[in-house]
Short mmCIF file of C-alpha atoms and ligand atoms in Angstrom, two decimals:
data_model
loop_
_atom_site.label_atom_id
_atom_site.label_comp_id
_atom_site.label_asym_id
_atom_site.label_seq_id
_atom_site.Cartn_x
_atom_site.Cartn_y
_atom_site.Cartn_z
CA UNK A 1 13.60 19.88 -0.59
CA UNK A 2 16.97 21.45 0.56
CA UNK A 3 19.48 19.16 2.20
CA UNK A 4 21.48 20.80 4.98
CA UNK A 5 25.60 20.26 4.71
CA UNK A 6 25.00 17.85 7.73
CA UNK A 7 22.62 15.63 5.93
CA UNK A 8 25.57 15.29 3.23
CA UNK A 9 28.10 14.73 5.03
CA UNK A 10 25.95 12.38 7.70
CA UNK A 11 25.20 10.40 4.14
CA UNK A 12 28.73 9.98 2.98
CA UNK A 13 29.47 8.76 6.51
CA UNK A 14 26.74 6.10 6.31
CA UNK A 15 28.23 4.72 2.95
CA UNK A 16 31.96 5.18 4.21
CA UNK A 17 31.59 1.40 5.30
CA UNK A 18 30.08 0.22 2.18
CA UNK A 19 32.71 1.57 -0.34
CA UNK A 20 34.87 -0.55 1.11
CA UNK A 21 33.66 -3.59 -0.11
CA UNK A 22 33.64 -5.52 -3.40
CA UNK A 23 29.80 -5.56 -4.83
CA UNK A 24 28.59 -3.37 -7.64
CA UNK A 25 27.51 0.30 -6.59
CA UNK A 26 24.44 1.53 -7.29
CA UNK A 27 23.68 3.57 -10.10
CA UNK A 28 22.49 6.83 -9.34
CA UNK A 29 21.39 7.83 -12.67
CA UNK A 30 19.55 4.29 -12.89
CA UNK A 31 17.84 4.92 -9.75
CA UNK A 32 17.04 9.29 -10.87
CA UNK A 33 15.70 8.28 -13.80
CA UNK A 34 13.71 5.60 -12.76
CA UNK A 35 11.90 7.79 -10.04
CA UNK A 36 11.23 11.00 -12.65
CA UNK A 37 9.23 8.43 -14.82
CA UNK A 38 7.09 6.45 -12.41
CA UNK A 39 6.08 10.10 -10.79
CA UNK A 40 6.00 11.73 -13.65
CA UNK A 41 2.71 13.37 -15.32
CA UNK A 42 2.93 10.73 -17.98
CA UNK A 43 1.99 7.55 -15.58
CA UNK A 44 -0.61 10.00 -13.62
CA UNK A 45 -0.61 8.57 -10.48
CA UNK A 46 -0.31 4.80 -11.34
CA UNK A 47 -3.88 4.21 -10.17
CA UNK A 48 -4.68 0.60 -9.74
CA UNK A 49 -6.41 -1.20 -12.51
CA UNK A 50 -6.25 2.13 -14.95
CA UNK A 51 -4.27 2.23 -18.52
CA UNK A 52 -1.55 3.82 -16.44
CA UNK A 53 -1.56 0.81 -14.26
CA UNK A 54 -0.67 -1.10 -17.88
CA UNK A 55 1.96 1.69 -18.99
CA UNK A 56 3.44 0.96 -15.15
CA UNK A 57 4.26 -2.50 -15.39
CA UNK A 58 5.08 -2.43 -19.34
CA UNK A 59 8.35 0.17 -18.33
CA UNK A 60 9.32 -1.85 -14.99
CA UNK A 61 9.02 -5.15 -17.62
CA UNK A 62 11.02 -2.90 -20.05
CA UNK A 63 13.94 -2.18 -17.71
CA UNK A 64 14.28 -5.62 -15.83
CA UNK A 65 14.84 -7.00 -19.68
CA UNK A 66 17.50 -4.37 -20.54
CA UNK A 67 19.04 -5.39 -17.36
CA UNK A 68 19.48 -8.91 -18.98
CA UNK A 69 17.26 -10.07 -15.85
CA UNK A 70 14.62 -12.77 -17.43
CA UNK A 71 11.05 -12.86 -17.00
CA UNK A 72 8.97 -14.93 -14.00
CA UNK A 73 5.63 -14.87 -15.08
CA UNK A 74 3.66 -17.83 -16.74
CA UNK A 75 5.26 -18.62 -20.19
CA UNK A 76 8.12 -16.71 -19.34
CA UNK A 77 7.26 -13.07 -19.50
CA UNK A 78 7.22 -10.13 -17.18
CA UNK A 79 3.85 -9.52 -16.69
CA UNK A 80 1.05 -11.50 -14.24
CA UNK A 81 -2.25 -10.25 -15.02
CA UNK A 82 -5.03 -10.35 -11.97
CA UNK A 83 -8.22 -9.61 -12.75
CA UNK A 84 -10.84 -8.10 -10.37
CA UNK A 85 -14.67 -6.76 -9.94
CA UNK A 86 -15.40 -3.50 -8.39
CA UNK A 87 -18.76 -3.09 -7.15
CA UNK A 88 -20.19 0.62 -8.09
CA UNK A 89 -23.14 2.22 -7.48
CA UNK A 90 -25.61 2.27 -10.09
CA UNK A 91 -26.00 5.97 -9.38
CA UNK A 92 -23.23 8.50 -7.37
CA UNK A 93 -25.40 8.21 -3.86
CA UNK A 94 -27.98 11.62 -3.46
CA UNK A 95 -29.41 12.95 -0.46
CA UNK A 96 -32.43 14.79 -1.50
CA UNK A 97 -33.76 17.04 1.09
CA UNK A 98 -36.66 19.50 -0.30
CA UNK A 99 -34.75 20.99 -3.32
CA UNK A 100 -31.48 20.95 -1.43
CA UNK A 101 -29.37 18.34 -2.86
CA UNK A 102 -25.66 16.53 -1.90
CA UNK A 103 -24.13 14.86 -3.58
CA UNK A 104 -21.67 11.67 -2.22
CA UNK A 105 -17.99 13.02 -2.63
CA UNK A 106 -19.53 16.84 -1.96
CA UNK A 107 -21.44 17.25 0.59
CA UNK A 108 -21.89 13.78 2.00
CA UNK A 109 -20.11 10.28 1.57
CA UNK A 110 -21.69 6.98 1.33
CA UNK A 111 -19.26 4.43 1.97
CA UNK A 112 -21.87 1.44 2.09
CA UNK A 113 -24.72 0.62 -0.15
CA UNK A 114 -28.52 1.14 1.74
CA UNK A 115 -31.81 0.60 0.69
CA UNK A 116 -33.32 3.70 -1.30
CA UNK A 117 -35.05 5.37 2.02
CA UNK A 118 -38.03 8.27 1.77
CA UNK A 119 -38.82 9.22 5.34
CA UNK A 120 -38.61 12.70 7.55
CA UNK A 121 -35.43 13.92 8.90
CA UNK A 122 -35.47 14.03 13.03
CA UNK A 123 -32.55 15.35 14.80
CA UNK A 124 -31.15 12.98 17.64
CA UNK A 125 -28.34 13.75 20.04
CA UNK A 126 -26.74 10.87 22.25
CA UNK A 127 -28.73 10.82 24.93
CA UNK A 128 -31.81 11.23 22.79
CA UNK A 129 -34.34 8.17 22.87
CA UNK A 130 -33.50 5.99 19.83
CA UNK A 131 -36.86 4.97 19.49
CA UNK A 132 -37.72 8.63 18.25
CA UNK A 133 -35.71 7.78 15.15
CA UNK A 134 -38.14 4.96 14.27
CA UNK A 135 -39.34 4.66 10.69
CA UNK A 136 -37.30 8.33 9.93
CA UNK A 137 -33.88 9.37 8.64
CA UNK A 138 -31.94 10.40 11.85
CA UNK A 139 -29.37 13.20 11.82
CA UNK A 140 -26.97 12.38 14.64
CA UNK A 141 -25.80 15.80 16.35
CA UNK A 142 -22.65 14.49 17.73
CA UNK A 143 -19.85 12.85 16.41
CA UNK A 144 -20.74 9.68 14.53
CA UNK A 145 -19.82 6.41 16.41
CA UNK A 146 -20.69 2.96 15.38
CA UNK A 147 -22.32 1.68 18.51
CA UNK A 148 -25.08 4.66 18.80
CA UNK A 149 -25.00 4.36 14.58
CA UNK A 150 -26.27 0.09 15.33
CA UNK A 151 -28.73 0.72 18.30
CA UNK A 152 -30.48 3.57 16.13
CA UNK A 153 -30.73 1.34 13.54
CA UNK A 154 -32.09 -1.51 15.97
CA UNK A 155 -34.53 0.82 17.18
CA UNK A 156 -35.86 1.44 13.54
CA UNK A 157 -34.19 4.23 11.65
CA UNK A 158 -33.94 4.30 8.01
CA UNK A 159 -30.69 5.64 7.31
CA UNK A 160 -27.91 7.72 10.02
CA UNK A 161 -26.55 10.66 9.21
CA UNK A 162 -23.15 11.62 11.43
CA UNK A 163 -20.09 13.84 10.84
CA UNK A 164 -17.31 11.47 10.58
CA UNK A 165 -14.04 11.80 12.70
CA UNK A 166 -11.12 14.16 11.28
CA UNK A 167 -9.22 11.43 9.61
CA UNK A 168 -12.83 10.85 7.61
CA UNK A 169 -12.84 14.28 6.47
CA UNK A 170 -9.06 15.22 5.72
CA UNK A 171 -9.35 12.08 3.28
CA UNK A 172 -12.35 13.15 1.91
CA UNK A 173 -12.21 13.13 -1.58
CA UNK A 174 -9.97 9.62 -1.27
CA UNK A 175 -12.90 8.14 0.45
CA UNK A 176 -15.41 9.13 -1.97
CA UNK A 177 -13.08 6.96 -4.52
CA UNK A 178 -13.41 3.74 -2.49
CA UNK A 179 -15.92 1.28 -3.94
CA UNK A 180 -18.97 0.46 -1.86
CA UNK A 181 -18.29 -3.05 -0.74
CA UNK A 182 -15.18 -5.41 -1.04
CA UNK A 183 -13.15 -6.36 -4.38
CA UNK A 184 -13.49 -9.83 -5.84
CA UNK A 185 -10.31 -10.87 -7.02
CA UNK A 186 -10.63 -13.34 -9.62
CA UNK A 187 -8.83 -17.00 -8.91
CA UNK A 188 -8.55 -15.75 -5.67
CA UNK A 189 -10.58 -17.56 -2.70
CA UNK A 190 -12.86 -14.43 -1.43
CA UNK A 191 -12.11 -13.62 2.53
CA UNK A 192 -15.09 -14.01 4.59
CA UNK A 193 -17.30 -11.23 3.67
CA UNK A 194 -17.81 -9.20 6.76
CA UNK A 195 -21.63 -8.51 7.98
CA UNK A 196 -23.09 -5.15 6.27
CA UNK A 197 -22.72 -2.33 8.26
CA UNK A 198 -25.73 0.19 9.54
CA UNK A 199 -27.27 2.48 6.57
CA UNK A 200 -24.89 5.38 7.84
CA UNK A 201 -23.89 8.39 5.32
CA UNK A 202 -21.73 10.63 6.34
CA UNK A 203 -22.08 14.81 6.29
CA UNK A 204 -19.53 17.38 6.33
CA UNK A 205 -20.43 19.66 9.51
CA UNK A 206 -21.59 22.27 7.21
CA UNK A 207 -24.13 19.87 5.73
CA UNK A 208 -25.10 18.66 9.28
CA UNK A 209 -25.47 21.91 9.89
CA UNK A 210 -28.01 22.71 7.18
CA UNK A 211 -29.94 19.53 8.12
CA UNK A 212 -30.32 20.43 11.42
CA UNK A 213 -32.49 23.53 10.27
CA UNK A 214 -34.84 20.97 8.62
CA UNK A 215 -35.63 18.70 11.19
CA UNK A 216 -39.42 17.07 10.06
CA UNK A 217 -38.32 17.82 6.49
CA UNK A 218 -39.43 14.71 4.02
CA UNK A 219 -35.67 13.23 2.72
CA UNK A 220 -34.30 10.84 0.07
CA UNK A 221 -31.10 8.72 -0.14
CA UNK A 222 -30.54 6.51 -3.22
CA UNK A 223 -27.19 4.84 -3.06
CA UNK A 224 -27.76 1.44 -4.35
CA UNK A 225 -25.70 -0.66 -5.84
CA UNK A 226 -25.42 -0.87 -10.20
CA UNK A 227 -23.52 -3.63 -11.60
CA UNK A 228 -19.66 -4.45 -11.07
CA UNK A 229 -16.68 -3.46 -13.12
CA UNK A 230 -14.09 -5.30 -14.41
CA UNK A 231 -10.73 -4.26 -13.90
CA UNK A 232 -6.78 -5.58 -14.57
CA UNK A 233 -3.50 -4.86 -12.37
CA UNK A 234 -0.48 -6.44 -13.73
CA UNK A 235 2.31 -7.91 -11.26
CA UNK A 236 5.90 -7.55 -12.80
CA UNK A 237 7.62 -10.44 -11.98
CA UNK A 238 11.07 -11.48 -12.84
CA UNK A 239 14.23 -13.06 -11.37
CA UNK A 240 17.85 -14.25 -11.43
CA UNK A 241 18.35 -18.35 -11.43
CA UNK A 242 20.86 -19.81 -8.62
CA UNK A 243 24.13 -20.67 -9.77
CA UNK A 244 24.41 -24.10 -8.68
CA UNK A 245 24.16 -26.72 -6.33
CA UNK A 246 21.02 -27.43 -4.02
CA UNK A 247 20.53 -23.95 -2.48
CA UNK A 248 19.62 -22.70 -6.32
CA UNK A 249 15.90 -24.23 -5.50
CA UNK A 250 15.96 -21.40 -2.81
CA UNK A 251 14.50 -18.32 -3.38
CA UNK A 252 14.95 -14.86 -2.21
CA UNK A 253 11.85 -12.73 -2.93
CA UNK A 254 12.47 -8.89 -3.46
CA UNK A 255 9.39 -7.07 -3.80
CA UNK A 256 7.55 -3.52 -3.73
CA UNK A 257 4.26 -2.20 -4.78
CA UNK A 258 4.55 -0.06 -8.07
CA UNK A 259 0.71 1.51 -8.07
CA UNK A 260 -0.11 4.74 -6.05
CA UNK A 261 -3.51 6.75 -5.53
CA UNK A 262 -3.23 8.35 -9.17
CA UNK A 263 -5.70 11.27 -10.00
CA UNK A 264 -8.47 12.41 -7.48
CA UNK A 265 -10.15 15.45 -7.15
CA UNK A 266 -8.02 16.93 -9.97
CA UNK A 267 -5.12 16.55 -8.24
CA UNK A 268 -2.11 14.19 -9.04
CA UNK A 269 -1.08 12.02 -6.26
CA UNK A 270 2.77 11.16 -7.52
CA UNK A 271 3.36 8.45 -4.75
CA UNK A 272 7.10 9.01 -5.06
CA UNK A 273 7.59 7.68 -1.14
CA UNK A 274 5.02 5.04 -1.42
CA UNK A 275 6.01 2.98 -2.79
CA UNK A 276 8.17 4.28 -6.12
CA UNK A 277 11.02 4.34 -3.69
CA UNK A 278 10.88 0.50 -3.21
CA UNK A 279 10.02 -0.34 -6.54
CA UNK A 280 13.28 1.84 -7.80
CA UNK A 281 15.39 -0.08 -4.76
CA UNK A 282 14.13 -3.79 -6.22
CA UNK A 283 14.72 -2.70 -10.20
CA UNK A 284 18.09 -1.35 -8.46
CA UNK A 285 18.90 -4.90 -6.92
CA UNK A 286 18.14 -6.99 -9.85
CA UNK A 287 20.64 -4.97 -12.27
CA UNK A 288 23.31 -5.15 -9.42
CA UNK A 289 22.56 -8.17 -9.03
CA UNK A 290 22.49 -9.53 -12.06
CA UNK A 291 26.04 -7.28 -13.03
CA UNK A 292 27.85 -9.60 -10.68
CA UNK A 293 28.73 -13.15 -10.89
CA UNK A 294 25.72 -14.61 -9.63
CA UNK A 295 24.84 -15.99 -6.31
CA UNK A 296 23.98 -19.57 -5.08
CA UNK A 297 20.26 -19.13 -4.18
CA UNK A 298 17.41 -17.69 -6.96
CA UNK A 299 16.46 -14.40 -6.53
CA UNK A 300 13.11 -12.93 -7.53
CA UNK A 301 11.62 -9.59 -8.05
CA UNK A 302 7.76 -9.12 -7.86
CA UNK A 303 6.73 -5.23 -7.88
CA UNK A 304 2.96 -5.61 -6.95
CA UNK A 305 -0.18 -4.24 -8.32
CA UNK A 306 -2.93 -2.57 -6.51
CA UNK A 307 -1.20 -2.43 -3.16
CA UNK A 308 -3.27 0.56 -2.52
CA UNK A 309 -6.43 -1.19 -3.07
CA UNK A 310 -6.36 -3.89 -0.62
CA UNK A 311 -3.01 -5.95 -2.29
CA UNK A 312 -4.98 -7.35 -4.93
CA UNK A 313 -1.94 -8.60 -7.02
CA UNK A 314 -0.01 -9.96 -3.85
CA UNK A 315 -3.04 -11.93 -3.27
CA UNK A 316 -3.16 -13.31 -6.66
CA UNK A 317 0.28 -13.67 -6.47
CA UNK A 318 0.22 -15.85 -3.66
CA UNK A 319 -2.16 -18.17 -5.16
CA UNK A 320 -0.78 -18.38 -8.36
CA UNK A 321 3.26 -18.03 -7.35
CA UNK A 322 5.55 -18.43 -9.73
CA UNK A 323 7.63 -20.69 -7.71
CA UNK A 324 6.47 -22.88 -4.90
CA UNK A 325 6.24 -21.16 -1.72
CA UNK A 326 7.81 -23.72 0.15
CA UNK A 327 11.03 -22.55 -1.73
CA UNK A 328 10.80 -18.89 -0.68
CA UNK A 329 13.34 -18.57 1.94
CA UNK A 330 12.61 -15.23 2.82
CA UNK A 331 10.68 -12.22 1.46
CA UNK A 332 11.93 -8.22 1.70
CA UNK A 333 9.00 -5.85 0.84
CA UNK A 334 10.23 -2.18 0.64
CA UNK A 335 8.25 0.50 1.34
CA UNK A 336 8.95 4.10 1.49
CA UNK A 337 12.24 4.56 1.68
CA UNK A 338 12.77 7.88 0.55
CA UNK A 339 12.47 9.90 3.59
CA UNK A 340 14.29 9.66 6.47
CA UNK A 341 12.79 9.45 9.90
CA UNK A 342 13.71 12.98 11.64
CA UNK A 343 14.23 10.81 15.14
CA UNK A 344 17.15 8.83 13.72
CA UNK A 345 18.56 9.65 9.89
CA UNK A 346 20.59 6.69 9.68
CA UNK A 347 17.74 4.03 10.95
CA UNK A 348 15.94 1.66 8.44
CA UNK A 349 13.05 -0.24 10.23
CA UNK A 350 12.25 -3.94 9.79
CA UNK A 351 8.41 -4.28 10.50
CA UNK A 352 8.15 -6.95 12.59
CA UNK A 353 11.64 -7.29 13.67
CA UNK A 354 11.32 -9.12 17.08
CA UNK A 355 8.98 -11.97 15.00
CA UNK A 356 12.54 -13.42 13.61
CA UNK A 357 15.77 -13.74 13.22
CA UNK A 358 16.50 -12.41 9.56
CA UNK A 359 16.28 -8.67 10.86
CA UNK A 360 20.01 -9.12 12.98
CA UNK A 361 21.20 -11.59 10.52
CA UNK A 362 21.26 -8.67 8.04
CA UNK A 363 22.09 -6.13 10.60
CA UNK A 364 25.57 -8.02 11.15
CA UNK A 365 26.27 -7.66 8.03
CA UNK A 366 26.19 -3.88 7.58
CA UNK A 367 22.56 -3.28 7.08
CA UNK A 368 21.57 -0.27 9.66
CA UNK A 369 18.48 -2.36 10.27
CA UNK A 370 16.73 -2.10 13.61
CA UNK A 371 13.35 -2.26 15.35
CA UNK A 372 10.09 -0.69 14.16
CA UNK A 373 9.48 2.44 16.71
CA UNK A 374 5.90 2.87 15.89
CA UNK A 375 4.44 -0.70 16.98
CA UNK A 376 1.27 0.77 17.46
CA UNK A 377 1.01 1.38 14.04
CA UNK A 378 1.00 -2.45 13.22
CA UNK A 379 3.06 -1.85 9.96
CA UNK A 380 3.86 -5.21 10.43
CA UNK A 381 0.43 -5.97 8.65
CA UNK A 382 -0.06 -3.38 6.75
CA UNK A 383 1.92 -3.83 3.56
CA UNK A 384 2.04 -7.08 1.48
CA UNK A 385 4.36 -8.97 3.28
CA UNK A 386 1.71 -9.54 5.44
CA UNK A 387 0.35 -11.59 3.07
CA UNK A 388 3.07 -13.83 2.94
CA UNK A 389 4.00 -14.23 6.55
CA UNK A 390 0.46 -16.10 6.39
CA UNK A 391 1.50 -18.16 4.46
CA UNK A 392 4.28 -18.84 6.62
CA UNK A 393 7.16 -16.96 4.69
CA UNK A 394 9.80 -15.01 6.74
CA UNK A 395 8.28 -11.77 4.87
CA UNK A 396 9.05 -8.84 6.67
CA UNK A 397 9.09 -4.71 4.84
CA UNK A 398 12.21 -2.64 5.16
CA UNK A 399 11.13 1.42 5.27
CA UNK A 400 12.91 4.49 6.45
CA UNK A 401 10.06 6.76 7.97
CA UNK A 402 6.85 5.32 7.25
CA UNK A 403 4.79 8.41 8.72
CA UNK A 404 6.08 11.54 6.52
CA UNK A 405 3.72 14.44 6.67
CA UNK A 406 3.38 13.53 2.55
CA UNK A 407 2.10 10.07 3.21
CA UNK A 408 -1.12 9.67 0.81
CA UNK A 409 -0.84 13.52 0.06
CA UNK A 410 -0.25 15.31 -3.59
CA UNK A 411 2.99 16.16 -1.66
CA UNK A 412 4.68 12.89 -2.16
CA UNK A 413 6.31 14.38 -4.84
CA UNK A 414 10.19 13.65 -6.30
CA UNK A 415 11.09 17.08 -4.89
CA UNK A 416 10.00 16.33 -1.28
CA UNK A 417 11.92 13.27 -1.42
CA UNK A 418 15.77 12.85 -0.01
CA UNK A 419 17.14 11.07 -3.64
CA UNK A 420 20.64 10.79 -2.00
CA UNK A 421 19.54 9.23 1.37
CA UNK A 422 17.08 7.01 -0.87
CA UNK A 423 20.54 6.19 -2.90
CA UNK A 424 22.71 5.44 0.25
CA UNK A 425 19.36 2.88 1.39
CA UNK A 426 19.34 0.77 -1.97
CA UNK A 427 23.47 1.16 -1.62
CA UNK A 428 23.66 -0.03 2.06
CA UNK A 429 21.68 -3.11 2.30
CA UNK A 430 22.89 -3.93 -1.06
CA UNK A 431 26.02 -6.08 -0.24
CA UNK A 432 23.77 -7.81 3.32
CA UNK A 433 21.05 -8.94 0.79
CA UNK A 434 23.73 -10.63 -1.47
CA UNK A 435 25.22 -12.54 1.35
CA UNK A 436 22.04 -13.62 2.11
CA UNK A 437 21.67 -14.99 -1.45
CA UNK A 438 24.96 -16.67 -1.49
CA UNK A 439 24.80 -18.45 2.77
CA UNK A 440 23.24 -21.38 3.83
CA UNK A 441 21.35 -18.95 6.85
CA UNK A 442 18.13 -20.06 6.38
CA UNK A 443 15.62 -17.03 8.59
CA UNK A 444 13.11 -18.51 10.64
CA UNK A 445 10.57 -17.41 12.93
CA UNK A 446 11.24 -16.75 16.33
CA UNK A 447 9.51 -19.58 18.79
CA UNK A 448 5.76 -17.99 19.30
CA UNK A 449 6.19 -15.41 16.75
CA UNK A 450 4.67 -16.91 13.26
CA UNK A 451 1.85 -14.59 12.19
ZN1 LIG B 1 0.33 3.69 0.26
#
């Protein structure tokens, strides 16, 4: 990515402030080479439960110790392991139709487990009768929505078959990865399992298309469920003790996710953005932190596992915490910060800023923190503070432009990241985080605003 002269010298403006005080700088290099090995082709990806998953955490546990920063896991090592069962299909799902055949990931995608169904295709448009679909394998010419999906269903059909919307098809081969039901996180109490959807499979419009010619045709689908798989993630946990004095029972938690998408389709999904950016910015804190003198409150450094995959490691980290959660003053998550937002350069947003009052706390002190300008978006929930804030922790995520075109693309690559605004991020909040380790400001929710 080239950097205009205005971008530089915008930068060196933003950190014009900063030099001026006493804390540590960041290292650059630190922060360089960290990013080059978590993208690199070596760590493929950092797919969630995988060997490279393993390799992941065993660096990030390797560079918190050279940083003289100990370990916060049980028995007093780096690493939290949280198991978990996938569910998988015994079979990849098949819609058989005469000797034309696709195959779930290719032509079609079957996101939920169905009965095996044998029954003739019949072609259905909205305003068609749904009780023409009954006892048959309906292909819905229109675009698939859930309510029309449920009333065929309720009228008798075997099985839907609908082109999904846009967003469906431009993650594609993603989807195709996604297990067929939810994740069972060992340890873990399992959420309320949600009721099982209609028998819906999804068709490219070129494989609608070809159905659609053999309307009365006798069809197949077989995508039933095989047994689950067993998988690890590793949390990296680690932190610096308080100095002294009551507030060292206090704990600041700094945390980021360190897995990404990894490998799909052949293609190498580097997550550079999201989320080796924060996980670089929290290995960053604990060796500036830990170069200083120390600061009156504990701080602790969790870089999650399996973020991607529904925050399986914050959710076993939450019920297995390594200190109590009562104690956790208040959590930072950091999440793509590696590209700035094109509206405003400068501007680092605080997901659910109006919810407290840490967000202008940290603000006064230097950080260029400010609202989240995509509400809509409900960031807010969508990263693993969330977690947290359930539990009733002031956990909010800092990011710089959480909707790059690169977001969950092969293109969130080192190059297509801004490594010097990334550096002037870790360097500005540095000094705001510190005081908050070393005041008695305790953050609190605003009145109404607990999650
Ligand atoms: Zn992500």
């Amino acid at each position: 990515m080239s950097r205009s002269l205005a971008l530089l010298a915008a930068i060196a403006t933003a950190l014009a402030p900063m030099s001026a005080q006493a804390g540590p700088k960041v290292c650059a290099s630190c922060v360089t080479s960290t990013m080059k090995h978590l993208t690199g082709a070596k760590l493929a990806g950092r797919a969630c439960g995988t060997d490279d998953d393993l390799e992941t955490a065993r660096y990030l546990a390797r560079r918190f110790k050279a940083y003289g920063v100990k370990g916060a896991a049980p028995g007093g090592g780096y690493l939290q392991s949280v198991q978990f069962r996938v569910p998988t299909y015994a079979s990849l799902p098949v819609l058989q139709v005469g000797e034309v055949r696709f195959v779930h990931g290719e032509g079609i995608l079957a996101l939920t487990p169905m009965p095996d169904a044998t029954a003739s295709l019949v072609v259905l448009s909205k305003d068609g009768a749904p009780a023409e679909g009954a006892g048959r394998i309906v292909v819905f010419d229109g675009l698939y929505d859930p309510a029309t999906a449920a009333a065929l269903v309720k009228a008798g059909a075997l099985a839907v078959i609908a082109t999904p919307p846009d967003r469906f098809l431009k993650a594609w081969d993603q989807l195709a990865t996604r297990p067929p039901g939810p994740v069972e996180v060992l340890g873990v109490e399992a959420p309320t399992p949600r009721p099982a959807g209609p028998p819906v499979v999804f068709a490219r419009p070129e494989t609608l298309a070809t159905l659609k010619l053999r309307a009365g045709t006798s069809a197949n689908i077989t995508a039933t469920l095989g047994a689950p798989i067993l998988r690890t993630t590793y949390n990296v946990l680690a932190e610096i003790p308080g100095r002294s004095g009551p507030a060292r029972r206090e704990v600041v938690l700094l945390s980021a996710h360190h897995d990404h998408l990894g490998v799909i389709g052949g293609q190498l999904y580097p997550g550079a953005n999201d989320d080796a950016s924060g996980t670089a910015a929290v290995l960053e804190f604990a060796r500036m932190m830990k170069s200083g003198r120390g600061h009156k409150r504990r701080v602790q450094f969790a870089l999650f596992g399996c973020e991607e995959q529904g925050g399986h490691g914050s959710r076993y980290y939450l019920a297995h915490p390594p200190a109590p959660l009562g104690d956790v003053i208040a959590n930072l998550q950091f999440e793509m910060i590696g590209v700035p937002d094109p509206r405003d350069r400068q501007a680092l947003m605080l997901t659910g800023w109006e919810r407290s009052n840490l967000g202008p706390a940290l603000k006064a002190r230097g950080a260029s923190l400010g609202p989240d300008p995509y509400p809509q978006e409900n960031f807010f929930m969508r990263s693993d503070n969330y977690q947290l804030a359930r539990k009733g922790v002031v956990a909010q995520t800092i990011s710089a432009w959480p909707l790059p075109p690169s977001y969950h693309q092969p293109s969130d690559t080192l190059e297509n990241l801004d490594l010097p605004f990334m550096i002037g991020v870790i360097q500005s909040l540095a000094d705001p985080i510190r005081w908050l380790l070393d005041s008695d400001f305790k953050p609190d929710w605003n009145p109404g605003m607990k999650p």
